[in-house]
PDB file of C-alpha atoms and ligand atoms in Angstrom:
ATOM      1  CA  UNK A   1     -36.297   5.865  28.004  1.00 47.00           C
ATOM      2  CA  UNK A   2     -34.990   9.103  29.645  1.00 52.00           C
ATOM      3  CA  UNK A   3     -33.341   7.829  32.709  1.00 52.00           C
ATOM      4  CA  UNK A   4     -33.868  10.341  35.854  1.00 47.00           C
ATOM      5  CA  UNK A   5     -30.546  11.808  36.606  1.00 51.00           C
ATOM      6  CA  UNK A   6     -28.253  10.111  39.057  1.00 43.00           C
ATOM      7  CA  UNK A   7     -27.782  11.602  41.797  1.00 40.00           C
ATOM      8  CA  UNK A   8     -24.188  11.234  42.855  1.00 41.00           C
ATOM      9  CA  UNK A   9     -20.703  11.620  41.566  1.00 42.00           C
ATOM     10  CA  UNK A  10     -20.414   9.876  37.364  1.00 45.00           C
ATOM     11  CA  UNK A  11     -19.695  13.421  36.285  1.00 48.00           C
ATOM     12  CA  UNK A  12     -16.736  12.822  39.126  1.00 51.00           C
ATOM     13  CA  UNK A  13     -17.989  15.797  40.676  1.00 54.00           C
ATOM     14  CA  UNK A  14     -19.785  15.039  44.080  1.00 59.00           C
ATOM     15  CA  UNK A  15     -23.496  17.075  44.982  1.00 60.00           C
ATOM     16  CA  UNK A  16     -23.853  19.034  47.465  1.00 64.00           C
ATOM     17  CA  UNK A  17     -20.812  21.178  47.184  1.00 64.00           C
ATOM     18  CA  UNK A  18     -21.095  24.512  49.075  1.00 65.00           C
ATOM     19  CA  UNK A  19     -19.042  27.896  47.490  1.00 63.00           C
ATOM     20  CA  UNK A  20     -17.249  29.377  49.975  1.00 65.00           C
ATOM     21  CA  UNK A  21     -18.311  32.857  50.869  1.00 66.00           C
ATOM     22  CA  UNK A  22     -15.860  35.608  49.617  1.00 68.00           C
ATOM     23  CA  UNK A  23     -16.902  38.626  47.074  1.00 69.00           C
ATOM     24  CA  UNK A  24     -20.224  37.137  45.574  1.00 72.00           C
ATOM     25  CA  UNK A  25     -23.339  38.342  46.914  1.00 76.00           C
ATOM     26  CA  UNK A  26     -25.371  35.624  48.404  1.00 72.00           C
ATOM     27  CA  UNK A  27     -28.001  35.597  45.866  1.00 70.00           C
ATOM     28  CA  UNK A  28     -25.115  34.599  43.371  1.00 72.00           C
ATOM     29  CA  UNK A  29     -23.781  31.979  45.506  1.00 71.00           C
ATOM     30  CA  UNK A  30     -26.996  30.101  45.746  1.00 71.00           C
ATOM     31  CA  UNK A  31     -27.234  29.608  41.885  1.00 68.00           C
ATOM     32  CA  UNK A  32     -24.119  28.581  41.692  1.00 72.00           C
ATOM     33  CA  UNK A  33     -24.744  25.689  44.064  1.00 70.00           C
ATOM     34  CA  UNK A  34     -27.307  24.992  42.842  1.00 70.00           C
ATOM     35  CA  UNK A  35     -26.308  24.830  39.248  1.00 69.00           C
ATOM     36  CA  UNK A  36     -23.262  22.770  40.193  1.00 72.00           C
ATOM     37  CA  UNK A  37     -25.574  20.537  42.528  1.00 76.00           C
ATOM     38  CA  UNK A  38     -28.458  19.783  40.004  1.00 81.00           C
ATOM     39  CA  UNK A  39     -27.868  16.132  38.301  1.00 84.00           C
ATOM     40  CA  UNK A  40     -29.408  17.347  35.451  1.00 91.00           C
ATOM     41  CA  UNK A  41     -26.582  20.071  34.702  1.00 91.00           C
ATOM     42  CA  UNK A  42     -24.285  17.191  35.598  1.00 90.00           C
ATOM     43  CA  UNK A  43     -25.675  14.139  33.667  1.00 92.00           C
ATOM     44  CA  UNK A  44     -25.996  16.934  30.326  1.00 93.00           C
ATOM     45  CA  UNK A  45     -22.247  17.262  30.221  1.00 93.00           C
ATOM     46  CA  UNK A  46     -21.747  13.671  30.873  1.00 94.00           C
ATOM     47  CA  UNK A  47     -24.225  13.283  27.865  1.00 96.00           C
ATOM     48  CA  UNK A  48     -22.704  16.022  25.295  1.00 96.00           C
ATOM     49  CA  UNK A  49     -25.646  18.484  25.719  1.00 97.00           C
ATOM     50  CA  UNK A  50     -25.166  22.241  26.126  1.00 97.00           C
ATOM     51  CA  UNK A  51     -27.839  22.358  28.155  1.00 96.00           C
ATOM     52  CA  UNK A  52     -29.947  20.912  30.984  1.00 95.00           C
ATOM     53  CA  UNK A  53     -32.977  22.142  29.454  1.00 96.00           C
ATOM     54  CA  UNK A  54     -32.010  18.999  27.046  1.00 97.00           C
ATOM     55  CA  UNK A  55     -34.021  16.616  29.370  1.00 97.00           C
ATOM     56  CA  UNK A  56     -37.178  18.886  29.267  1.00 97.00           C
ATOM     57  CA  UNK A  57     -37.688  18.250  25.754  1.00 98.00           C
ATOM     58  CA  UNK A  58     -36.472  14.500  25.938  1.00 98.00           C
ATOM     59  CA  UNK A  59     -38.906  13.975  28.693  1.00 97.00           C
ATOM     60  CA  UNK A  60     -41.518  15.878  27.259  1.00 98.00           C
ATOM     61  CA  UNK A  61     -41.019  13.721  23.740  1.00 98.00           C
ATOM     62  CA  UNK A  62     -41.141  10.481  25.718  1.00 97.00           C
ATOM     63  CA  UNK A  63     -44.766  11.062  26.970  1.00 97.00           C
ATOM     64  CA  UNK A  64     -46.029  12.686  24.436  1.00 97.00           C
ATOM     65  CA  UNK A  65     -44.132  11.430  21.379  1.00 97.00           C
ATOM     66  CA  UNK A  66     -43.525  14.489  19.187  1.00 98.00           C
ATOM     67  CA  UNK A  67     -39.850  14.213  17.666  1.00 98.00           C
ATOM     68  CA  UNK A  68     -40.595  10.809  16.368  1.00 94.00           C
ATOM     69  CA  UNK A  69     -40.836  11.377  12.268  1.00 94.00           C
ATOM     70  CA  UNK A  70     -39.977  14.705  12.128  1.00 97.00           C
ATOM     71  CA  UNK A  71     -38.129  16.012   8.850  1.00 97.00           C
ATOM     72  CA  UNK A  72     -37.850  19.674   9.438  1.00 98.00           C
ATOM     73  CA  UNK A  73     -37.444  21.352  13.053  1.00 98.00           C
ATOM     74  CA  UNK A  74     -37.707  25.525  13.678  1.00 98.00           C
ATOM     75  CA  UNK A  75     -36.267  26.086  17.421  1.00 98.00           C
ATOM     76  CA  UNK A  76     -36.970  29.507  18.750  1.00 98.00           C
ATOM     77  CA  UNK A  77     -34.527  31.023  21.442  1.00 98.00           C
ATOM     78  CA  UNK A  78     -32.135  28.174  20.412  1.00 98.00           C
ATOM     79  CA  UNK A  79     -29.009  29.464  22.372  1.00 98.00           C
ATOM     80  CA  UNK A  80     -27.141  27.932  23.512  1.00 98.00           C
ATOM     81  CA  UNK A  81     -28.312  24.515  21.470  1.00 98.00           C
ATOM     82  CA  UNK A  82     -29.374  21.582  23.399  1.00 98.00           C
ATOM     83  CA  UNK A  83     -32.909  21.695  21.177  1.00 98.00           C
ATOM     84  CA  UNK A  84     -30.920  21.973  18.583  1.00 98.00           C
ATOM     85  CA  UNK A  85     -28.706  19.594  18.983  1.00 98.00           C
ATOM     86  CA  UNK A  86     -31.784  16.752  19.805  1.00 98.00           C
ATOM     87  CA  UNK A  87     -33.235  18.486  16.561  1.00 98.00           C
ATOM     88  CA  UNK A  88     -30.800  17.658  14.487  1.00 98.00           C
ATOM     89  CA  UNK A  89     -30.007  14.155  15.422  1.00 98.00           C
ATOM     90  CA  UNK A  90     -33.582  13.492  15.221  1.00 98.00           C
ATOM     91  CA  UNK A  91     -34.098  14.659  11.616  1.00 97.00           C
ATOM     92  CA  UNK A  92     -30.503  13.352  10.721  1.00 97.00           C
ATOM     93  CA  UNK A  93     -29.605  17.023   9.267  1.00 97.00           C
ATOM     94  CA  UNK A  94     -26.481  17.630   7.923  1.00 97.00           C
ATOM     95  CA  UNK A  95     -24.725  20.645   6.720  1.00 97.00           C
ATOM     96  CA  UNK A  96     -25.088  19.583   3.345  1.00 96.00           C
ATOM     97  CA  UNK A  97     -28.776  18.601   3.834  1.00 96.00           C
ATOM     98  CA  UNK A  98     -30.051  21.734   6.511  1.00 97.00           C
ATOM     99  CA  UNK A  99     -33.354  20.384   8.127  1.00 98.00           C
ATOM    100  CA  UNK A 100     -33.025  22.707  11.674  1.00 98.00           C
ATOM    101  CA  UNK A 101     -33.115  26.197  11.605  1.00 98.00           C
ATOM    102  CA  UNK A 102     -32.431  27.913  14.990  1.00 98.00           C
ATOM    103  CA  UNK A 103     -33.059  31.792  15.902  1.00 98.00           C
ATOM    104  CA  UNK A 104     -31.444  33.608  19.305  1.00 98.00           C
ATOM    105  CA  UNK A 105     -30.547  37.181  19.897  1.00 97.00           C
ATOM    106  CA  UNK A 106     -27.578  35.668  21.671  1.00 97.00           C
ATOM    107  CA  UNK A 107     -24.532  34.376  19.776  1.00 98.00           C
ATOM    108  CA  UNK A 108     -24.583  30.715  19.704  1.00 98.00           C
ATOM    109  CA  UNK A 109     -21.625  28.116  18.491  1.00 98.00           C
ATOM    110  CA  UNK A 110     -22.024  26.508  15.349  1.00 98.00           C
ATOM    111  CA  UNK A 111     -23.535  22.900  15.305  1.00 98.00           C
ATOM    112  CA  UNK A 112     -23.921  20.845  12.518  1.00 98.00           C
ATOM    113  CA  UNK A 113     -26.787  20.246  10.365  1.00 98.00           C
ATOM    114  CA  UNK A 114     -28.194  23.521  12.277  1.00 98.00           C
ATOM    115  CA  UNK A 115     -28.193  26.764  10.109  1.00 98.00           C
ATOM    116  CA  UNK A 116     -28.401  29.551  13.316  1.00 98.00           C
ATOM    117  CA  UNK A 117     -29.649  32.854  12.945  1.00 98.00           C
ATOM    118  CA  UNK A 118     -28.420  35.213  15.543  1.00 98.00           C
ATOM    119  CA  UNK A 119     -31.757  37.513  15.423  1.00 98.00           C
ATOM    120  CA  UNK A 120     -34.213  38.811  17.305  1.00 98.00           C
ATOM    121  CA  UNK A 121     -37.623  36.793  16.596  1.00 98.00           C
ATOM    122  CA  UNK A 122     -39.579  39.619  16.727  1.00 97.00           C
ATOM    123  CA  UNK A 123     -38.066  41.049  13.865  1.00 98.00           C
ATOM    124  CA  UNK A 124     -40.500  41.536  10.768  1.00 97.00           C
ATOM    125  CA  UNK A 125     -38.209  39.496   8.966  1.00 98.00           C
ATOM    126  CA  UNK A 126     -37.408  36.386  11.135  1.00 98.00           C
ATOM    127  CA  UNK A 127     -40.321  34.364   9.435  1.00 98.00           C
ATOM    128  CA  UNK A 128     -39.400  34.702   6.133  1.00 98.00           C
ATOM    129  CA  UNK A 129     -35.225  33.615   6.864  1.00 98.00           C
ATOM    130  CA  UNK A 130     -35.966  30.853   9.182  1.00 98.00           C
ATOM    131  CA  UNK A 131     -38.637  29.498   6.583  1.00 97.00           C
ATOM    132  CA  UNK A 132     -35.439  30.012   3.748  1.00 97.00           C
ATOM    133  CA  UNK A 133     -33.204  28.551   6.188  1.00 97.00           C
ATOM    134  CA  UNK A 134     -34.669  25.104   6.056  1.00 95.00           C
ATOM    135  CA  UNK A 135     -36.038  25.110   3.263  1.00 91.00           C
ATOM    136  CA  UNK A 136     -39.264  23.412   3.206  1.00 95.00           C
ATOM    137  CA  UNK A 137     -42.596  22.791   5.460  1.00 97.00           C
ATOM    138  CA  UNK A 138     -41.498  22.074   9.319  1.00 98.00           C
ATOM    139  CA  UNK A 139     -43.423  19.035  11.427  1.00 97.00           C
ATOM    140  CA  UNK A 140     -42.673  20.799  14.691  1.00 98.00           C
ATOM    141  CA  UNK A 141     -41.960  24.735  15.907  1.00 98.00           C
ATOM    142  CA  UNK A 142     -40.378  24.619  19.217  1.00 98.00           C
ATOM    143  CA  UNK A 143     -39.850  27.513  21.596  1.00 98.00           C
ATOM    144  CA  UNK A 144     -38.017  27.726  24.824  1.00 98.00           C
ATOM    145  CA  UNK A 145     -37.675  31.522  24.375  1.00 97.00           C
ATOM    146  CA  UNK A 146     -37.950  33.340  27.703  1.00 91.00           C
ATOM    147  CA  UNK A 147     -37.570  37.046  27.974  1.00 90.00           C
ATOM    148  CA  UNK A 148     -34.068  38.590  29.559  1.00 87.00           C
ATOM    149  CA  UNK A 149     -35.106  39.491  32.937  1.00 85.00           C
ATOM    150  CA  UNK A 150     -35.500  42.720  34.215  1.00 87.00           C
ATOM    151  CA  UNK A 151     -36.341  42.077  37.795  1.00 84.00           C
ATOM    152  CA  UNK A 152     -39.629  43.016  37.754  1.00 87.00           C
ATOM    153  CA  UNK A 153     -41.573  39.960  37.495  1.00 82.00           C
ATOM    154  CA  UNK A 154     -44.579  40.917  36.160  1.00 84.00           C
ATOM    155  CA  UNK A 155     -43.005  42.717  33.514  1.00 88.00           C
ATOM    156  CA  UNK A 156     -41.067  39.030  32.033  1.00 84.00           C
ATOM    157  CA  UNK A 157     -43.957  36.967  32.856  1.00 87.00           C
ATOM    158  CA  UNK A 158     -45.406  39.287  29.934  1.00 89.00           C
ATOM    159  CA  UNK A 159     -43.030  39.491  27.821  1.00 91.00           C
ATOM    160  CA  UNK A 160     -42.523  35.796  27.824  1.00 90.00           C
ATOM    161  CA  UNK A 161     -46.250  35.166  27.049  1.00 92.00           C
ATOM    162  CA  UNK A 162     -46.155  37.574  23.961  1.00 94.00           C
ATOM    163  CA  UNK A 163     -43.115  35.481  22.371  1.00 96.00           C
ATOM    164  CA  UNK A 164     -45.435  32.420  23.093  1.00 96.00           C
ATOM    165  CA  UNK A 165     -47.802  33.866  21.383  1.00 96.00           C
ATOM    166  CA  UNK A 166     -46.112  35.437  19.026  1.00 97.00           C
ATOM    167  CA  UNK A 167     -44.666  31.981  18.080  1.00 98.00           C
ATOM    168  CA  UNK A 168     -47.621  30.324  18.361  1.00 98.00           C
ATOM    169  CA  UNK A 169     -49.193  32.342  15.100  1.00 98.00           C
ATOM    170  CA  UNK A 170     -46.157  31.744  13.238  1.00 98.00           C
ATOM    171  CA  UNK A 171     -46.352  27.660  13.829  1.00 98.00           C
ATOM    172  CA  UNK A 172     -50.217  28.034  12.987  1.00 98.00           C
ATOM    173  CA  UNK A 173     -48.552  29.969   9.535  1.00 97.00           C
ATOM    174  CA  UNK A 174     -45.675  27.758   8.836  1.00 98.00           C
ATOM    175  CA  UNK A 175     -46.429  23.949  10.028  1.00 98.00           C
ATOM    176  CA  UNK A 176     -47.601  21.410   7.859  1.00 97.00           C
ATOM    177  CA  UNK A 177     -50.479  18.774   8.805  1.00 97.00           C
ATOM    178  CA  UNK A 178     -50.176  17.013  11.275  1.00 97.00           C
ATOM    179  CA  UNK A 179     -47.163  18.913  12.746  1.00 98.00           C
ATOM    180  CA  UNK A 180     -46.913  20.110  16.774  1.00 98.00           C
ATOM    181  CA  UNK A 181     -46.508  23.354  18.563  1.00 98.00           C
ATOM    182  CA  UNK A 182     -44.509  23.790  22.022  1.00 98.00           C
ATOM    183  CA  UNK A 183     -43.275  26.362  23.864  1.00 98.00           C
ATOM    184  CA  UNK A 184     -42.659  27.854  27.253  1.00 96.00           C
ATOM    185  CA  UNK A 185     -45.115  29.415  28.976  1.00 93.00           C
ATOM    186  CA  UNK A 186     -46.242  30.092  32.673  1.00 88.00           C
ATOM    187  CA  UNK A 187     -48.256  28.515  35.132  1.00 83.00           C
ATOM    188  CA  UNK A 188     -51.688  29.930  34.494  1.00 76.00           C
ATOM    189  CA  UNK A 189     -50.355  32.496  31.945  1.00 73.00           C
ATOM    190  CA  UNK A 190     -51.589  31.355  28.967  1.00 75.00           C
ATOM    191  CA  UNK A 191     -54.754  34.058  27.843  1.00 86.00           C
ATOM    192  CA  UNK A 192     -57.721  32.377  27.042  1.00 91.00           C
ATOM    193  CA  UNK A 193     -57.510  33.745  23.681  1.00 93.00           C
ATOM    194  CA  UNK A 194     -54.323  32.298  22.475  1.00 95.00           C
ATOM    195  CA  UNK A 195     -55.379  28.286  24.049  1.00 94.00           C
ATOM    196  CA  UNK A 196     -59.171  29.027  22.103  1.00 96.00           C
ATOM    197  CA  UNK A 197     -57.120  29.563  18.387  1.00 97.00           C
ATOM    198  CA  UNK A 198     -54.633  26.939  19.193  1.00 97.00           C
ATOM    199  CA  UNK A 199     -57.743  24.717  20.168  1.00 97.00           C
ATOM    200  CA  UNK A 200     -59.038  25.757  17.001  1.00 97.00           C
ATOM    201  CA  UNK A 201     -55.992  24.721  14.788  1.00 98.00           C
ATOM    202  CA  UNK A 202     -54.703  21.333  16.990  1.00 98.00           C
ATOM    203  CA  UNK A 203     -56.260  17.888  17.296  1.00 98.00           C
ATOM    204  CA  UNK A 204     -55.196  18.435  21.022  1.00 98.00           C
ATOM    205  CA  UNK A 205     -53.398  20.923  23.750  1.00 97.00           C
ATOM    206  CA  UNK A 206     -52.477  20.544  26.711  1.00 96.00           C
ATOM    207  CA  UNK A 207     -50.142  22.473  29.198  1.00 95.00           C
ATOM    208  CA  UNK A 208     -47.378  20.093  30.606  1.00 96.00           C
ATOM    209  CA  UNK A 209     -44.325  20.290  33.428  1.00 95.00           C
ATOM    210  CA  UNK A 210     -41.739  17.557  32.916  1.00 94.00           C
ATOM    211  CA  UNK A 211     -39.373  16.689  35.913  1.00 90.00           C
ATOM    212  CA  UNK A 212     -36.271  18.765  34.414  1.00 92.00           C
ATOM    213  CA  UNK A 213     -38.488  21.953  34.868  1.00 91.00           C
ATOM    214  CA  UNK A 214     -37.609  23.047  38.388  1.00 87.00           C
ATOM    215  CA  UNK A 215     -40.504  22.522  40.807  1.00 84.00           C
ATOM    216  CA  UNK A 216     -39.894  26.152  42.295  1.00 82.00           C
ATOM    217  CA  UNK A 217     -39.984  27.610  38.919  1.00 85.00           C
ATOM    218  CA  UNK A 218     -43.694  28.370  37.472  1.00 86.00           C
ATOM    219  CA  UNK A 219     -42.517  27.488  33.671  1.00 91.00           C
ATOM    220  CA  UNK A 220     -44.790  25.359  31.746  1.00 94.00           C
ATOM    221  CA  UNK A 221     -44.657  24.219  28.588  1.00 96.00           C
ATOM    222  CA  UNK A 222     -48.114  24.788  26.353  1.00 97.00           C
ATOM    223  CA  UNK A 223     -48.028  21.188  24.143  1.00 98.00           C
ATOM    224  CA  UNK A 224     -50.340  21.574  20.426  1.00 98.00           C
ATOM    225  CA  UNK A 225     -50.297  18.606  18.612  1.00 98.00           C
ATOM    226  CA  UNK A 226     -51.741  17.580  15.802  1.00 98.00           C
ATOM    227  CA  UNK A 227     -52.234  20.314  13.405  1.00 98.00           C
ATOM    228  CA  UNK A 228     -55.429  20.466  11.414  1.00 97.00           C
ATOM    229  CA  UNK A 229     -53.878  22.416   8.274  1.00 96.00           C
ATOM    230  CA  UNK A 230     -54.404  25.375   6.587  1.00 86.00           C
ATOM    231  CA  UNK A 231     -57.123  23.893   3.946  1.00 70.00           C
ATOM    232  CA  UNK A 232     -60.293  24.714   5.632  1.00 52.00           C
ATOM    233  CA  UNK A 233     -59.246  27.939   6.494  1.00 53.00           C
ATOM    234  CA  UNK A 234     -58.089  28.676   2.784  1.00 55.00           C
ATOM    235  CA  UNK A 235     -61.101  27.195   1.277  1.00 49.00           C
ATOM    236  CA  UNK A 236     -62.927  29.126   3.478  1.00 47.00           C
ATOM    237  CA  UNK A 237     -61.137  32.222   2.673  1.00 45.00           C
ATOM    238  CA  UNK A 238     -61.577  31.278  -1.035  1.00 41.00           C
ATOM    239  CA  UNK A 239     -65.403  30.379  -1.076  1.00 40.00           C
ATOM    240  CA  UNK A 240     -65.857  33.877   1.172  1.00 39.00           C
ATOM    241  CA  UNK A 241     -64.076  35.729  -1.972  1.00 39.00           C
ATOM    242  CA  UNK A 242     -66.769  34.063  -4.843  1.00 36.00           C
ATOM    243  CA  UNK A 243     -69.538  35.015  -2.031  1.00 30.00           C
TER     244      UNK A 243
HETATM  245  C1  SAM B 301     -34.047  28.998  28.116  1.00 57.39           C
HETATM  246  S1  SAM B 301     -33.025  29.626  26.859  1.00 57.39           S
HETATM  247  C2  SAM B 301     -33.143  28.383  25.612  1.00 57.39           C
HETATM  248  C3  SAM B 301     -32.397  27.125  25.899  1.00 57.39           C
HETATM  249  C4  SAM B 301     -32.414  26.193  24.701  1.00 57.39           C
HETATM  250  N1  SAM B 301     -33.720  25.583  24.495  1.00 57.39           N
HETATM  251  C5  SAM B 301     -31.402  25.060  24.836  1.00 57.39           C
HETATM  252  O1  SAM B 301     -31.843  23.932  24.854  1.00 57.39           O
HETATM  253  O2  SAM B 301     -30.209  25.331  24.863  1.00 57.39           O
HETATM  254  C6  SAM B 301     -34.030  30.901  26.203  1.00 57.39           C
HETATM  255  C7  SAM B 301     -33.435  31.645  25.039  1.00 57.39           C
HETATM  256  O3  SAM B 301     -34.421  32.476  24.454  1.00 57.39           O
HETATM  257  C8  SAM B 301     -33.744  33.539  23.846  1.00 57.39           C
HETATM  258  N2  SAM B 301     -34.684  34.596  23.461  1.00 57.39           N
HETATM  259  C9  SAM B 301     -35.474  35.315  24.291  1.00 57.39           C
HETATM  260  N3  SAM B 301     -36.176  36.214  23.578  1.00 57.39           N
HETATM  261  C10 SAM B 301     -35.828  36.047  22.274  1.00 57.39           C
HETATM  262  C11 SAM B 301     -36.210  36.688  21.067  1.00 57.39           C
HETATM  263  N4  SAM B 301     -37.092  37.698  21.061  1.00 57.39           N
HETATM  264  N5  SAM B 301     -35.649  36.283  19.913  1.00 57.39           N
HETATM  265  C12 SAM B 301     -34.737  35.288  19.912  1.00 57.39           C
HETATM  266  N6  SAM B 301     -34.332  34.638  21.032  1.00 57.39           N
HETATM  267  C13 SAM B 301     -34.868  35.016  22.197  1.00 57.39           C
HETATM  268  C14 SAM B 301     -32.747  33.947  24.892  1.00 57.39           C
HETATM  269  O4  SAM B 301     -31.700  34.714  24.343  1.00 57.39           O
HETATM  270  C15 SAM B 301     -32.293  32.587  25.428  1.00 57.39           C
HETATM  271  O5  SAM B 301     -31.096  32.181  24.835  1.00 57.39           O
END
């Protein structure tokens, strides 16, 4: 079970630790307490990850039970790993035997049993290498991409959405049966359009928040699981071409 961090010291560092004021602008000063104040940032090093977000998927997986069985893994905006590196344990990949691939623009370290593409996933030809990379059908697409901010809020909570929905078509176009969807999205930003085709090719989805997502942030994670397949849709497709 994931435990709920601990609030307190195991990392040996205490919470609640102020920065003193000096050159940073205030703005900059708050994330830094907060980042070295959240037990999540603290119980991920004390746990290996690179990562908080770590526990999003963890708790996520313990409700809703989607790593369990899964031989091949695609992360999308990887960087700098902690999906990954739950990915790979999970599927027991090696370096010998690749069964994660992982896309970011940003560099990320190497981690084994994870072949990394430092790309853009809106290039044209993303698909085709990540689908090389691991070489075979994946159970479960996973996307924590968010768009770099530009300060104009509107403007990411877009350009998040598209790469959730760009990502969404490609797990409809890559998963095998059975497989599950999930990526970030935003409270009450998913289009209609993009839950009715994923309603269309899932058994079920749902939108979900686990406790590692900060309360004041309006990031949700839109959960498909279940995929129905391709086969209706190509027989379809197939009996439309005799028609
Ligand atoms: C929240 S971080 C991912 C954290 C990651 N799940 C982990 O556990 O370490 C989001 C990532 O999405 C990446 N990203 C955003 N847009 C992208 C794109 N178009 N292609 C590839 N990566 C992208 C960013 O560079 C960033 O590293």
């Amino acid at each position: 079970m994931t435990k709920p961090p601990v609030a307190g010291n195991r990392t040996g560092r205490k919470l609640g630790q102020k920065v003193k004021k000096g050159k940073l602008k205030a703005s900059s000063r708050r994330w830094i307490e907060r980042h070295i104040n959240d037990p999540y940032v603290q119980r991920a090093k004390l746990e290996g990850y690179r990562a908080r977000a770590a526990f999003k998927l963890l708790e996520i997986d313990e409700k809703h039970h989607i790593l369990k069985g899964a031989r091949r893994i695609i992360d999308l905006g990887a960087a700098p790993g902690s999906w990954s590196q739950i990915a790979a344990k999970v599927t027991s990949s090696t370096d010998e035997d690749i069964r994660v691939a992982a896309i970011d623009f940003l560099e990320m370290a190497p981690l084994p049993g994870v072949r990394i593409l430092q790309l853009d996933f809106l290039d044209p030809e993303a698909p085709r290498l990540l689908m090389e990379a691991i070489g075979g059908t994946p159970d479960l697409v996973l996307s924590d991409m968010a768009a770099p901010t530009t300060g104009h809020q509107k403007t990411d909570h877009l350009r998040t959405m598209h790469l959730c929905e760009v990502a969404a078509h490609f797990a409809v176009e890559v998963l095998g049966e059975g497989g599950h969807f999930l990526a970030k999205t935003f409270q009450g930003g998913t289009e209609r359009e993009l839950l009715n085709m994923l309603k269309q090719n899932f058994r079920q989805v749902i939108h979900v928040k686990p406790g590692a997502s900060r309360a004041e942030s309006v990031e949700m994670f839109l959960l498909a699981k279940h995929f129905k397949g391709r086969k209706a849709e190509d027989a379809g497709i197939e009996a439309g071409d005799q028609a």
